[in-house]
Coordinates of C-alpha atoms in Angstrom, one line a residue:
X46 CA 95.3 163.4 137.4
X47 CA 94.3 162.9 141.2
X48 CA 91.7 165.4 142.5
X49 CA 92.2 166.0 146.0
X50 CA 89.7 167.3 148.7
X51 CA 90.0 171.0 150.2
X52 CA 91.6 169.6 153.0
X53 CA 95.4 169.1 151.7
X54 CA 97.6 168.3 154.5
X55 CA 98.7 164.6 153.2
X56 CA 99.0 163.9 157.6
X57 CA 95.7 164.3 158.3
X58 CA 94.5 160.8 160.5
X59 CA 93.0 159.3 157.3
X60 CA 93.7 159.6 153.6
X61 CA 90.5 157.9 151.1
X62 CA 92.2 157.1 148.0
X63 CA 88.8 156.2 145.1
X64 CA 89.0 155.1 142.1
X65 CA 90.6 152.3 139.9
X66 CA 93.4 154.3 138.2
X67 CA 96.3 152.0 140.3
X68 CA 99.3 154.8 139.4
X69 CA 97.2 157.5 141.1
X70 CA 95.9 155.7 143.8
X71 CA 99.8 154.7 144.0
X72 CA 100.9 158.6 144.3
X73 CA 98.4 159.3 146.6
X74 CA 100.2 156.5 149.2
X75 CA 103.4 157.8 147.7
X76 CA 102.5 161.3 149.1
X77 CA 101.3 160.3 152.4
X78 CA 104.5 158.2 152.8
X79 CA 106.9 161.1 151.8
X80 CA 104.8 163.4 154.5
X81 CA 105.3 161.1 156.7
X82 CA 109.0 160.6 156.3
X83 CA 109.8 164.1 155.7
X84 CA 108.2 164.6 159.8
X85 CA 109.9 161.7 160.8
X86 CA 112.5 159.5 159.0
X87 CA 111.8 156.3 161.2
X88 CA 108.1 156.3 160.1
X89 CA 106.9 152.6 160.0
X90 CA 104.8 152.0 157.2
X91 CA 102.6 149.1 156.9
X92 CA 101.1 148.3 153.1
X93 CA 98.6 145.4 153.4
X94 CA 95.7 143.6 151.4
X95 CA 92.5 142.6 152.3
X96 CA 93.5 139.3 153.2
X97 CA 96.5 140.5 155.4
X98 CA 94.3 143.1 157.5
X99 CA 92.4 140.6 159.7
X100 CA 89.7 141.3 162.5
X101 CA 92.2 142.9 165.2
X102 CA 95.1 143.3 163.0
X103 CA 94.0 147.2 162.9
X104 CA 94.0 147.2 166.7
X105 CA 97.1 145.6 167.0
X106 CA 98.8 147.9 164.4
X107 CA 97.2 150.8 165.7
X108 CA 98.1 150.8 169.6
X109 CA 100.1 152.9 171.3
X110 CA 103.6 152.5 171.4
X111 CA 106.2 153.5 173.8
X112 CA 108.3 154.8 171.6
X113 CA 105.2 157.0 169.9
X114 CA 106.5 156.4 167.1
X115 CA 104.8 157.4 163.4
X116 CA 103.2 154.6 161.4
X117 CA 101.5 154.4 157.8
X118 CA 99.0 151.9 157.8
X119 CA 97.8 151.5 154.1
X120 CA 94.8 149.3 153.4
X121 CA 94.3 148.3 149.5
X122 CA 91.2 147.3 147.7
X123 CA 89.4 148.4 150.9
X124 CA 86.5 147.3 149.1
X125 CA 87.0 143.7 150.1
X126 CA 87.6 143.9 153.6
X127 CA 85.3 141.2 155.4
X128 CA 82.5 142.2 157.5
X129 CA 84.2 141.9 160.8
X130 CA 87.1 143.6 159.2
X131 CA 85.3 146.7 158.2
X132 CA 83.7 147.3 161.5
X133 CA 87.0 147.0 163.3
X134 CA 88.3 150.5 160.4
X135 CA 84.8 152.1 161.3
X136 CA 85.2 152.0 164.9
X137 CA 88.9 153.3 164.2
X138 CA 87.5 156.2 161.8
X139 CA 85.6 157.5 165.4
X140 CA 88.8 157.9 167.5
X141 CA 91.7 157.5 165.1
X142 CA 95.5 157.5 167.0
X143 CA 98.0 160.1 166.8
X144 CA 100.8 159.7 165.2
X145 CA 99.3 157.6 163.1
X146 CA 97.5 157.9 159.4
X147 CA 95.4 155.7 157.9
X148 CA 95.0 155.7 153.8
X149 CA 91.8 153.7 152.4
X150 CA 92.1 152.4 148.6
X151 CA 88.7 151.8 147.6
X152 CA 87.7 151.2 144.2
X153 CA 84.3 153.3 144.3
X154 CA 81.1 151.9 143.5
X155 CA 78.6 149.6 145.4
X156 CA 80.6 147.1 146.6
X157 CA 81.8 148.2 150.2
X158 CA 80.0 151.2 150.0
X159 CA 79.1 151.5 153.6
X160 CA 82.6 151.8 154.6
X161 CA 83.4 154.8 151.8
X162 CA 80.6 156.6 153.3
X163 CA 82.0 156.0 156.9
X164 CA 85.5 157.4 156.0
X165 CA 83.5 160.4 153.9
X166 CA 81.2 161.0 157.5
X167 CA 84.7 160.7 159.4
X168 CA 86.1 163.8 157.5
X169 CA 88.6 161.6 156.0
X170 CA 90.8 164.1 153.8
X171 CA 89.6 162.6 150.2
X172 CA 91.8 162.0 146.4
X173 CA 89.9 161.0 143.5
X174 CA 91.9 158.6 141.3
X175 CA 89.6 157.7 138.4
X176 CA 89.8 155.4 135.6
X177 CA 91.4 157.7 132.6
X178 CA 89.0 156.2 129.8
X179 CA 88.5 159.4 127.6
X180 CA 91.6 160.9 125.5
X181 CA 90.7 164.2 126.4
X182 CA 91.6 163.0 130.1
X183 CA 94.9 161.3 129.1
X184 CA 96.3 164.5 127.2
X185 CA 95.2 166.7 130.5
X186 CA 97.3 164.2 132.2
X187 CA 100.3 164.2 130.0
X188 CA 100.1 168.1 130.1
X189 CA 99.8 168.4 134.3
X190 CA 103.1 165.9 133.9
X191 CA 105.3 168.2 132.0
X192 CA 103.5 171.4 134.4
X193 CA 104.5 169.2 137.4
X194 CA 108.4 169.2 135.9
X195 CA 108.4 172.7 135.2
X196 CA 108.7 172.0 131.7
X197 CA 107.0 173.4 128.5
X198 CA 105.7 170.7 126.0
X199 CA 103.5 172.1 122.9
X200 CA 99.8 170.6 122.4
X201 CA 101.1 168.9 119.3
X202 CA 103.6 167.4 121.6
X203 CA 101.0 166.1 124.5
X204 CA 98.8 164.9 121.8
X205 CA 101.6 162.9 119.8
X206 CA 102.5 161.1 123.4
X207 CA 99.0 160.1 124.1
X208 CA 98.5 159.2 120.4
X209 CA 101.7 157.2 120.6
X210 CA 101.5 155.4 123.9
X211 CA 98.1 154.7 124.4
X212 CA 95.9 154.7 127.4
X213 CA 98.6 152.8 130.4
X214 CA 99.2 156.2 133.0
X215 CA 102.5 154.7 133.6
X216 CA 104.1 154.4 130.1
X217 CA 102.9 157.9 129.2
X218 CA 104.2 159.3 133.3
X219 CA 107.5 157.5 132.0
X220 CA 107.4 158.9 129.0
X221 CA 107.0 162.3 129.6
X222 CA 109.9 161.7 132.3
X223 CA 112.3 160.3 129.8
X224 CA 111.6 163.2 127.3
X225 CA 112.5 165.9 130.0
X226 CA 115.7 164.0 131.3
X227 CA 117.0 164.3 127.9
X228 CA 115.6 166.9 126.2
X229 CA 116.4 170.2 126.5
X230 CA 114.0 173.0 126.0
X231 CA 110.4 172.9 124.8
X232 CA 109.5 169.8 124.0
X233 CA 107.7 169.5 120.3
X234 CA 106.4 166.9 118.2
X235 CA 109.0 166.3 116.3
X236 CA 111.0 165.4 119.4
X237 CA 108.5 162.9 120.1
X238 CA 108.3 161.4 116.9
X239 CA 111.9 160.7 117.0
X240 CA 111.9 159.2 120.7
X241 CA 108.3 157.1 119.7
X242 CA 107.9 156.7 115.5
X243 CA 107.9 152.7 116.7
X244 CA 105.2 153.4 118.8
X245 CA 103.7 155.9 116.5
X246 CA 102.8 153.9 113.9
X247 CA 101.1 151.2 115.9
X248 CA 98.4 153.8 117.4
X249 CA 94.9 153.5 116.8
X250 CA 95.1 157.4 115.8
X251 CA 97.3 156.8 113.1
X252 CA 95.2 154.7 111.9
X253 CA 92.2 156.8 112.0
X254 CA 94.3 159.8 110.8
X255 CA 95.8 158.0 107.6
X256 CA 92.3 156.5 107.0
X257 CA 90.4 160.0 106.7
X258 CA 93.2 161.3 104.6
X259 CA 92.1 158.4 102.1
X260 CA 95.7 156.6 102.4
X261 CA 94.1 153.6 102.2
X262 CA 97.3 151.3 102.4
X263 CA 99.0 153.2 105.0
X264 CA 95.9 152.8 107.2
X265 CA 95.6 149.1 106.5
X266 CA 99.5 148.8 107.9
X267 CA 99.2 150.5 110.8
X268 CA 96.0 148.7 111.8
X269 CA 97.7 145.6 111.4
X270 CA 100.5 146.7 113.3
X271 CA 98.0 148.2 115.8
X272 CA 96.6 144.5 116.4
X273 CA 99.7 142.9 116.0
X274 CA 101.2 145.0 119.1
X275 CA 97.9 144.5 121.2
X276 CA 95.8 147.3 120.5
X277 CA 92.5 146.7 121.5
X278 CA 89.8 147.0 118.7
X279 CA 87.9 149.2 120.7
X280 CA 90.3 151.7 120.8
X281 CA 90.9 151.6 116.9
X282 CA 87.4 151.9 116.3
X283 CA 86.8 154.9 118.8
X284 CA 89.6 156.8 117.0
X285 CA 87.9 156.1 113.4
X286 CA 84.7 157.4 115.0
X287 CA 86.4 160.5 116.2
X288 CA 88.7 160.8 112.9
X289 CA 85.0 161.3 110.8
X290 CA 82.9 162.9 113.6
X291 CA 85.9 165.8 113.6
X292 CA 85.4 166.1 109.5
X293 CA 81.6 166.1 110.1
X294 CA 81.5 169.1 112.5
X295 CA 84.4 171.0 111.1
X296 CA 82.3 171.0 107.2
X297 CA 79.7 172.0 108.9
X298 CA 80.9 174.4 110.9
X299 CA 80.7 178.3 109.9
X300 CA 83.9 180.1 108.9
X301 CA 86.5 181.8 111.0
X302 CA 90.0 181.9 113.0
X303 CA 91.2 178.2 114.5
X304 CA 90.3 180.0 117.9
X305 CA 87.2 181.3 117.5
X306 CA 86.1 177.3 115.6
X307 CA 87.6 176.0 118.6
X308 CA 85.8 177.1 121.3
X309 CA 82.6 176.6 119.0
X310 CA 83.9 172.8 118.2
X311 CA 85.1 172.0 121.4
X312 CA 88.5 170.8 119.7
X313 CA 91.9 172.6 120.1
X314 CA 93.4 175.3 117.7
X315 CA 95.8 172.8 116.6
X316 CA 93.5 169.9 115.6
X317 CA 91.1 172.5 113.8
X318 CA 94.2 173.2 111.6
X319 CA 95.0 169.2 110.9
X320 CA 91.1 168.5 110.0
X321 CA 91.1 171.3 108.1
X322 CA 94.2 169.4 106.3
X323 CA 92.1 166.0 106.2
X324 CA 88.8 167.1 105.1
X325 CA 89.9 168.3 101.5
X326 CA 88.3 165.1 99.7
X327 CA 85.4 165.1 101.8
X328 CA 81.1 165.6 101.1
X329 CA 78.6 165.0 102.9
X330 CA 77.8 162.1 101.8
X331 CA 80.9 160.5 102.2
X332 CA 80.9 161.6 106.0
X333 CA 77.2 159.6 106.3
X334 CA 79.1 156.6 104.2
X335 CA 82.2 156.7 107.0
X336 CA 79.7 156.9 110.1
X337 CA 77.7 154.2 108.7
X338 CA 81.0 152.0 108.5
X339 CA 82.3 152.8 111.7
X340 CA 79.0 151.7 113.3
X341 CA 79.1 148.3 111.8
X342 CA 83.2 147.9 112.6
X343 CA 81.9 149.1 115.7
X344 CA 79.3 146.2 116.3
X345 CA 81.7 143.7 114.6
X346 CA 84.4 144.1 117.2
X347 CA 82.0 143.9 120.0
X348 CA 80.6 140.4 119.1
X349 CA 78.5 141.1 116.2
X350 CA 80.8 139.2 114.1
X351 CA 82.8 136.4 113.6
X352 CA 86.5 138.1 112.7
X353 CA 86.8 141.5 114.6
X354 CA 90.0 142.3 112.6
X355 CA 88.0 142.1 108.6
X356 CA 85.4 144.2 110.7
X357 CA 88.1 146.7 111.1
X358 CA 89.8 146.7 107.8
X359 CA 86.4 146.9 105.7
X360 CA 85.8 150.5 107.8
X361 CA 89.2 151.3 107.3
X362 CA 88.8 150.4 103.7
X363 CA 85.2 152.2 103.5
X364 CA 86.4 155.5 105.1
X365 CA 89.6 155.7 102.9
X366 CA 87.1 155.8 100.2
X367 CA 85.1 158.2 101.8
X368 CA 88.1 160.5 102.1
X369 CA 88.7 160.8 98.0
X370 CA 84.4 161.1 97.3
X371 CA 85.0 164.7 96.3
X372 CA 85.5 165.3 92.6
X373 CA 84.5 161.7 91.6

């Protein structure tokens, strides 16, 4: 989710919007526009790219009008602005105009840098919008949705959207939208089986769930599936690696409640419960085999071999095996 500076008020005379995550950086315009709007419903509102903001076209936009009327002047990528073009917004940033907000869209990074710290230095009221590329940062986001609604969802339920749609901010946004416009009270996993079992099966977590309970076939179906629907390898093999690494800690881990193995683990109450579930086959040994396979998918689907896809299946293959090693 977007992580705003101390300075709230969405009017201020400029917004910086950083990061690459485009639905955030989309609801932090969306904010300044409503704002906007809600102080004045004739609020002109200018959305333009790099190539469309020429040197003067700020100037132009920008002064004062008989009618004082409130504008929205949006700049995206701001990161590519020419040279001449970024010292026509930094002289702006030293006596911005009233009744008028400026909101910056800069990737972050080096590129432009110069005019990110000139907006920072300006006191420009600041929302972070960063690439979502953990899970842990998708199922945070999932649960501020359903807080932002007023609705209650279970952790079960958050984690079967995320596990289900993937990693796109605007499928899982629409999801959790859909759920609450036709659902009625909490929201569980069984309700978003029913709404997503298409879905479902095609996630690289199933995959990684059905291969470290040794369903071997199951697995192989859903990774094929997985691919077939666009997956990216990657992904798959970043579940698989989190699929063992959760049965490695959780053997190793000492005794006790789902709570208190939790906080130790760093996993939620819930999940200790379902490794608990997966690790019945498991040694040691076959948790060293699994890792060992998951490193090699790993380097296979990252050009270390010819066919990522038999990269993937041998691991998936290998782990399954792993899974049913206790009691051989």
């Amino acid at each position: 989710m977007a992580r705003k500076s101390a300075d709230d008020d969405p009017l201020v005379p400029v917004t910086l919007a950083v990061g690459q995550e485009e639905l955030l950086l989309d609801r932090a315009v969306q904010e300044v526009v409503r704002a906007a709007k809600a102080a004045d419903a004739d609020t002109d509102v200018r959305d333009l790219s790099p190539e469309q903001l020429q040197p003067g076209t700020l100037a132009e936009l920008t002064s004062p009008s008989l009618f004082a009327e409130r504008k929205v002047v949006v700049v995206r990528n701001a990161q590519d602005l020419s040279a001449d073009t970024v010292k026509d917004v930094k002289a702006y940033l030293g006596a911005p105009a009233e009744e008028i907000t400026l909101v910056l869209l800069h990737a972050g990074g080096a590129k432009g840098k110069g005019l990110l710290d000139a907006a920072r230095k300006a006191g420009a009221r600041e929302v972070a919008c960063p690439k979502m590329t953990k899970p842990a940062d998708r199922l945070a986001f999932v649960r501020q949705e359903f807080r932002a609604t007023g609705r209650s969802a279970t952790p079960e339920a958050c984690q079967a959207l995320v596990d289900s749609i993937g990693s796109d901010l605007r499928e899982l946004a629409s999801a959790v939208s859909q759920l609450v416009a036709d659902v009625e009270g909490t929201i569980d996993e069984a309700v978003v089986g029913r709404y997503y079992t298409g879905r479902a099966e095609a996630s690289s977590f199933t995959v990684a769930d059905r291969a470290v309970e040794g369903r071997a076939a199951e697995a192989l179906e859903a990774l094929r599936w997985s691919l077939s629907t666009g997956v990216a390898p990657v992904l798959i093999t970043s579940a698989l690696a989190q699929g063992v690494r959760a049965i490695g800690k959780l053997s190793s881990a000492r005794g006790g409640r789902p709570a208190d193995l939790a906080r130790e683990l760093g996993m939620p109450p819930w999940k200790i419960d379902r490794v608990r579930q997966q690790m019945r086959g498991w040694t040691p040994d076959g948790v060293a085999i699994a890792l060992r396979a998951v490193a090699e998918a790993d380097a296979g689907v990252k050009g270390g071999g010819d066919d990522p896809e038999y990269a993937l299946e041998k691991a998936v293959v290998i782990i399954a095996r792993a899974a049913r090693s206790r009691g051989r």
